Amino acid sequence: MKRYATIAAIALAVLAAGCGAKDDKSKDAGTAAGSAARSQEEIRQEAAKLDKPRPGKYRQVSEVKQIDVPGLPSQMADQMKSTLQKSQVNEFCLTSAEAEKGYRDMFHDVGQNRECTYSRFDVDGGKLDAQMECTSKEGGKAVLTLGGTVAEDNSDITVKMDMTGDAQVGGQMKMTVHVNTKRIGDCQG
Protein backbone atom coordinates (compact mmCIF):
# COMPACT_ATOMS: atom_id res chain seq x y z
CA MET A 1 0.00 0.00 0.00
CA LYS A 2 2.97 2.30 0.49
CA ARG A 3 2.97 3.22 -3.17
CA TYR A 4 -0.38 5.00 -3.20
CA ALA A 5 -0.44 8.79 -3.52
CA THR A 6 -1.03 9.90 0.03
CA ILE A 7 1.78 7.68 1.19
CA ALA A 8 3.99 8.97 -1.57
CA ALA A 9 3.31 12.54 -0.52
CA ILE A 10 4.13 11.74 3.06
CA ALA A 11 7.17 9.69 2.11
CA LEU A 12 8.51 12.49 -0.06
CA ALA A 13 7.91 14.98 2.72
CA VAL A 14 9.44 12.72 5.32
CA LEU A 15 12.49 11.98 3.19
CA ALA A 16 13.03 15.68 2.67
CA ALA A 17 12.52 16.47 6.34
CA GLY A 18 14.01 13.32 7.87
CA CYS A 19 11.14 12.56 10.24
CA GLY A 20 9.51 9.56 11.87
CA ALA A 21 6.56 8.70 14.08
CA LYS A 22 6.33 9.07 17.84
CA ASP A 23 4.78 6.53 20.11
CA ASP A 24 1.01 6.44 20.58
CA LYS A 25 -0.48 9.27 22.66
CA SER A 26 2.79 11.23 22.78
CA LYS A 27 2.86 14.98 23.22
CA ASP A 28 5.14 17.44 21.46
CA ALA A 29 5.86 20.74 23.12
CA GLY A 30 6.62 22.21 19.70
CA THR A 31 3.25 21.63 18.11
CA ALA A 32 1.46 24.58 16.61
CA ALA A 33 -0.02 26.98 19.14
CA GLY A 34 0.82 24.52 21.93
CA SER A 35 -1.91 22.12 20.83
CA ALA A 36 -1.70 18.49 21.90
CA ALA A 37 -0.46 15.87 19.50
CA ARG A 38 -3.05 13.50 18.03
CA SER A 39 -2.63 9.90 19.14
CA GLN A 40 -1.88 7.18 16.59
CA GLU A 41 -5.31 5.68 17.31
CA GLU A 42 -6.99 9.02 16.52
CA ILE A 43 -5.01 9.16 13.27
CA ARG A 44 -6.03 5.60 12.35
CA GLN A 45 -9.70 6.38 13.05
CA GLU A 46 -9.61 9.49 10.84
CA ALA A 47 -7.69 7.69 8.05
CA ALA A 48 -10.26 4.87 8.12
CA LYS A 49 -12.86 7.44 6.98
CA LEU A 50 -11.16 7.62 3.57
CA ASP A 51 -12.53 5.37 0.81
CA LYS A 52 -10.40 2.29 0.25
CA PRO A 53 -8.48 2.51 -3.01
CA ARG A 54 -9.44 0.20 -5.89
CA PRO A 55 -6.86 -2.38 -6.89
CA GLY A 56 -5.26 -1.68 -10.24
CA LYS A 57 -2.56 0.12 -12.15
CA TYR A 58 -1.92 3.74 -11.17
CA ARG A 59 0.04 6.63 -12.63
CA GLN A 60 1.48 9.09 -10.15
CA VAL A 61 2.90 12.50 -11.02
CA SER A 62 4.94 14.26 -8.33
CA GLU A 63 6.15 17.79 -8.81
CA VAL A 64 7.99 20.26 -6.61
CA LYS A 65 5.94 23.43 -7.16
CA GLN A 66 7.90 25.81 -4.98
CA ILE A 67 11.26 25.77 -3.23
CA ASP A 68 12.80 28.58 -1.22
CA VAL A 69 16.23 28.35 0.41
CA PRO A 70 17.18 31.70 1.98
CA GLY A 71 20.92 32.21 2.18
CA LEU A 72 21.71 29.95 -0.77
CA PRO A 73 23.59 31.78 -3.55
CA SER A 74 21.22 32.51 -6.43
CA GLN A 75 23.09 30.35 -8.96
CA MET A 76 22.95 27.33 -6.62
CA ALA A 77 19.31 28.06 -5.78
CA ASP A 78 18.40 28.20 -9.49
CA GLN A 79 20.22 24.92 -10.14
CA MET A 80 18.49 23.26 -7.19
CA LYS A 81 15.08 24.49 -8.33
CA SER A 82 15.72 23.35 -11.90
CA THR A 83 16.65 19.86 -10.72
CA LEU A 84 13.88 19.42 -8.16
CA GLN A 85 11.03 21.01 -10.10
CA LYS A 86 11.02 18.38 -12.83
CA SER A 87 7.93 16.19 -12.70
CA GLN A 88 8.48 12.61 -11.57
CA VAL A 89 6.13 10.08 -13.18
CA ASN A 90 5.74 6.63 -11.69
CA GLU A 91 3.40 3.76 -12.50
CA PHE A 92 2.63 0.97 -10.07
CA CYS A 93 0.23 -1.86 -9.43
CA LEU A 94 -1.87 -1.78 -6.27
CA THR A 95 -2.78 -5.34 -5.32
CA SER A 96 -6.13 -6.41 -3.85
CA ALA A 97 -4.41 -7.18 -0.53
CA GLU A 98 -2.84 -3.71 -0.40
CA ALA A 99 -6.11 -2.01 -1.35
CA GLU A 100 -8.05 -3.96 1.29
CA LYS A 101 -5.88 -2.46 4.04
CA GLY A 102 -7.11 1.00 3.09
CA TYR A 103 -5.51 3.97 4.84
CA ARG A 104 -6.13 2.96 8.46
CA ASP A 105 -2.55 1.89 9.24
CA MET A 106 -0.53 3.75 6.65
CA PHE A 107 0.27 6.71 8.89
CA HIS A 108 1.59 4.55 11.74
CA ASP A 109 5.22 4.00 10.72
CA VAL A 110 6.24 7.12 8.87
CA GLY A 111 9.93 6.50 9.71
CA GLN A 112 12.36 5.79 12.49
CA ASN A 113 15.01 7.56 14.60
CA ARG A 114 13.29 10.94 14.52
CA GLU A 115 10.27 12.39 16.32
CA CYS A 116 7.06 13.39 14.58
CA THR A 117 3.55 14.08 15.79
CA TYR A 118 0.37 15.21 14.10
CA SER A 119 -1.18 18.31 15.63
CA ARG A 120 -4.03 18.08 13.10
CA PHE A 121 -5.37 15.17 11.09
CA ASP A 122 -8.90 15.56 9.81
CA VAL A 123 -10.83 13.73 7.13
CA ASP A 124 -14.16 15.00 5.83
CA GLY A 125 -15.84 13.53 2.76
CA GLY A 126 -12.58 12.44 1.14
CA LYS A 127 -10.78 15.66 1.98
CA LEU A 128 -7.57 15.39 4.01
CA ASP A 129 -6.26 18.23 6.17
CA ALA A 130 -3.25 17.41 8.33
CA GLN A 131 -0.25 19.02 9.97
CA MET A 132 2.78 17.18 11.28
CA GLU A 133 5.68 18.57 13.30
CA CYS A 134 9.00 16.74 13.34
CA THR A 135 12.23 17.24 15.22
CA SER A 136 15.48 15.40 14.63
CA LYS A 137 18.14 14.40 17.12
CA GLU A 138 20.44 16.77 15.27
CA GLY A 139 18.20 19.72 16.21
CA GLY A 140 16.35 20.22 12.95
CA LYS A 141 12.63 20.87 12.82
CA ALA A 142 10.06 20.48 10.06
CA VAL A 143 6.41 21.47 9.86
CA LEU A 144 4.51 19.64 7.13
CA THR A 145 0.96 20.41 6.07
CA LEU A 146 -0.93 17.96 3.87
CA GLY A 147 -4.12 18.85 2.08
CA GLY A 148 -6.17 17.55 -0.76
CA THR A 149 -8.59 14.87 -1.80
CA VAL A 150 -8.44 11.10 -1.70
CA ALA A 151 -10.94 8.90 -3.56
CA GLU A 152 -11.10 5.23 -4.46
CA ASP A 153 -9.39 5.70 -7.84
CA ASN A 154 -7.46 8.96 -7.55
CA SER A 155 -5.91 11.43 -5.17
CA ASP A 156 -4.64 14.97 -5.34
CA ILE A 157 -2.40 15.94 -2.42
CA THR A 158 -0.26 19.02 -1.74
CA VAL A 159 2.46 18.83 0.88
CA LYS A 160 3.99 22.06 2.19
CA MET A 161 7.22 21.76 4.17
CA ASP A 162 8.97 24.35 6.29
CA MET A 163 12.29 22.98 7.51
CA THR A 164 14.77 24.67 9.83
CA GLY A 165 18.04 23.57 11.40
CA ASP A 166 21.73 23.14 10.72
CA ALA A 167 21.14 20.45 8.07
CA GLN A 168 19.44 23.02 5.81
CA VAL A 169 21.58 25.39 3.77
CA GLY A 170 21.11 28.81 5.34
CA GLY A 171 19.25 27.16 8.22
CA GLN A 172 15.85 27.09 6.47
CA MET A 173 14.12 25.57 3.47
CA LYS A 174 10.51 25.77 2.29
CA MET A 175 9.09 23.45 -0.32
CA THR A 176 5.69 22.66 -1.81
CA VAL A 177 5.15 19.29 -3.48
CA HIS A 178 2.06 18.31 -5.48
CA VAL A 179 1.26 14.60 -5.96
CA ASN A 180 -1.54 13.51 -8.29
CA THR A 181 -2.38 9.82 -8.65
CA LYS A 182 -4.96 8.25 -10.98
CA ARG A 183 -6.04 4.69 -11.62
CA ILE A 184 -5.36 3.97 -15.29
CA GLY A 185 -6.53 0.36 -15.58
CA ASP A 186 -6.13 -3.16 -14.31
CA CYS A 187 -2.81 -4.69 -13.34
CA GLN A 188 -1.27 -6.94 -15.98
CA GLY A 189 -0.25 -10.51 -15.04
XYZ file of C-alpha atoms in Angstrom:
189
model
C 0.000 0.000 0.000
C 2.974 2.302 0.486
C 2.971 3.224 -3.169
C -0.379 5.004 -3.203
C -0.440 8.792 -3.519
C -1.034 9.899 0.027
C 1.779 7.679 1.189
C 3.993 8.972 -1.570
C 3.314 12.542 -0.524
C 4.129 11.740 3.061
C 7.173 9.689 2.112
C 8.507 12.486 -0.058
C 7.911 14.978 2.716
C 9.445 12.721 5.323
C 12.492 11.982 3.190
C 13.031 15.682 2.671
C 12.519 16.473 6.342
C 14.014 13.323 7.868
C 11.143 12.559 10.241
C 9.511 9.562 11.867
C 6.558 8.697 14.077
C 6.329 9.071 17.839
C 4.775 6.528 20.107
C 1.008 6.444 20.583
C -0.480 9.269 22.664
C 2.786 11.226 22.776
C 2.857 14.985 23.216
C 5.141 17.438 21.458
C 5.863 20.738 23.119
C 6.618 22.211 19.699
C 3.247 21.629 18.107
C 1.456 24.582 16.613
C -0.017 26.975 19.136
C 0.819 24.522 21.933
C -1.912 22.115 20.830
C -1.698 18.490 21.900
C -0.463 15.875 19.504
C -3.047 13.502 18.030
C -2.632 9.896 19.140
C -1.879 7.185 16.595
C -5.314 5.678 17.309
C -6.995 9.017 16.518
C -5.012 9.165 13.269
C -6.035 5.601 12.352
C -9.700 6.375 13.047
C -9.605 9.486 10.841
C -7.695 7.695 8.053
C -10.261 4.872 8.125
C -12.865 7.441 6.977
C -11.162 7.622 3.574
C -12.529 5.366 0.811
C -10.396 2.293 0.251
C -8.480 2.506 -3.011
C -9.438 0.205 -5.890
C -6.861 -2.382 -6.889
C -5.262 -1.677 -10.244
C -2.561 0.125 -12.146
C -1.923 3.741 -11.169
C 0.040 6.631 -12.630
C 1.476 9.087 -10.146
C 2.895 12.502 -11.019
C 4.939 14.256 -8.326
C 6.145 17.794 -8.809
C 7.985 20.265 -6.605
C 5.942 23.428 -7.164
C 7.905 25.814 -4.977
C 11.256 25.771 -3.225
C 12.804 28.582 -1.217
C 16.226 28.350 0.411
C 17.180 31.698 1.975
C 20.920 32.211 2.178
C 21.712 29.950 -0.771
C 23.594 31.778 -3.553
C 21.215 32.514 -6.430
C 23.091 30.348 -8.957
C 22.949 27.331 -6.623
C 19.306 28.056 -5.783
C 18.396 28.196 -9.488
C 20.220 24.921 -10.140
C 18.489 23.262 -7.186
C 15.077 24.489 -8.332
C 15.716 23.352 -11.896
C 16.651 19.861 -10.721
C 13.875 19.420 -8.161
C 11.025 21.006 -10.096
C 11.018 18.380 -12.827
C 7.926 16.186 -12.705
C 8.478 12.611 -11.573
C 6.132 10.081 -13.177
C 5.740 6.633 -11.687
C 3.400 3.760 -12.503
C 2.633 0.970 -10.070
C 0.227 -1.859 -9.434
C -1.870 -1.775 -6.265
C -2.784 -5.343 -5.322
C -6.132 -6.413 -3.854
C -4.410 -7.177 -0.530
C -2.837 -3.711 -0.399
C -6.106 -2.012 -1.351
C -8.048 -3.964 1.292
C -5.879 -2.457 4.038
C -7.110 0.997 3.092
C -5.506 3.967 4.836
C -6.131 2.965 8.456
C -2.552 1.886 9.240
C -0.532 3.749 6.651
C 0.272 6.709 8.889
C 1.586 4.551 11.745
C 5.225 3.995 10.719
C 6.244 7.120 8.875
C 9.928 6.497 9.706
C 12.356 5.792 12.489
C 15.012 7.556 14.601
C 13.293 10.945 14.517
C 10.272 12.389 16.323
C 7.059 13.388 14.582
C 3.552 14.080 15.788
C 0.370 15.210 14.104
C -1.183 18.312 15.632
C -4.026 18.082 13.096
C -5.371 15.170 11.093
C -8.899 15.563 9.815
C -10.834 13.731 7.129
C -14.164 15.004 5.833
C -15.842 13.527 2.758
C -12.584 12.437 1.135
C -10.778 15.662 1.982
C -7.569 15.386 4.006
C -6.262 18.231 6.174
C -3.254 17.408 8.332
C -0.252 19.021 9.974
C 2.782 17.178 11.285
C 5.679 18.570 13.301
C 8.999 16.736 13.336
C 12.227 17.240 15.217
C 15.481 15.401 14.628
C 18.143 14.397 17.123
C 20.441 16.774 15.267
C 18.204 19.715 16.212
C 16.351 20.221 12.951
C 12.629 20.873 12.821
C 10.061 20.484 10.059
C 6.414 21.475 9.859
C 4.511 19.643 7.135
C 0.956 20.405 6.071
C -0.934 17.960 3.867
C -4.125 18.855 2.084
C -6.171 17.552 -0.762
C -8.588 14.875 -1.795
C -8.438 11.095 -1.699
C -10.938 8.903 -3.556
C -11.096 5.225 -4.456
C -9.388 5.696 -7.836
C -7.456 8.963 -7.551
C -5.906 11.428 -5.172
C -4.638 14.972 -5.338
C -2.396 15.943 -2.416
C -0.265 19.020 -1.745
C 2.462 18.832 0.885
C 3.990 22.059 2.193
C 7.216 21.759 4.168
C 8.970 24.350 6.292
C 12.291 22.978 7.513
C 14.767 24.674 9.832
C 18.036 23.569 11.395
C 21.725 23.144 10.723
C 21.143 20.450 8.066
C 19.445 23.020 5.813
C 21.576 25.391 3.772
C 21.111 28.808 5.337
C 19.247 27.164 8.220
C 15.853 27.086 6.471
C 14.120 25.570 3.468
C 10.508 25.768 2.295
C 9.091 23.448 -0.318
C 5.692 22.659 -1.811
C 5.153 19.287 -3.483
C 2.058 18.314 -5.480
C 1.260 14.602 -5.959
C -1.537 13.509 -8.286
C -2.384 9.819 -8.646
C -4.962 8.254 -10.977
C -6.038 4.690 -11.619
C -5.357 3.966 -15.289
C -6.534 0.361 -15.584
C -6.133 -3.161 -14.309
C -2.807 -4.694 -13.337
C -1.269 -6.942 -15.976
C -0.250 -10.506 -15.040
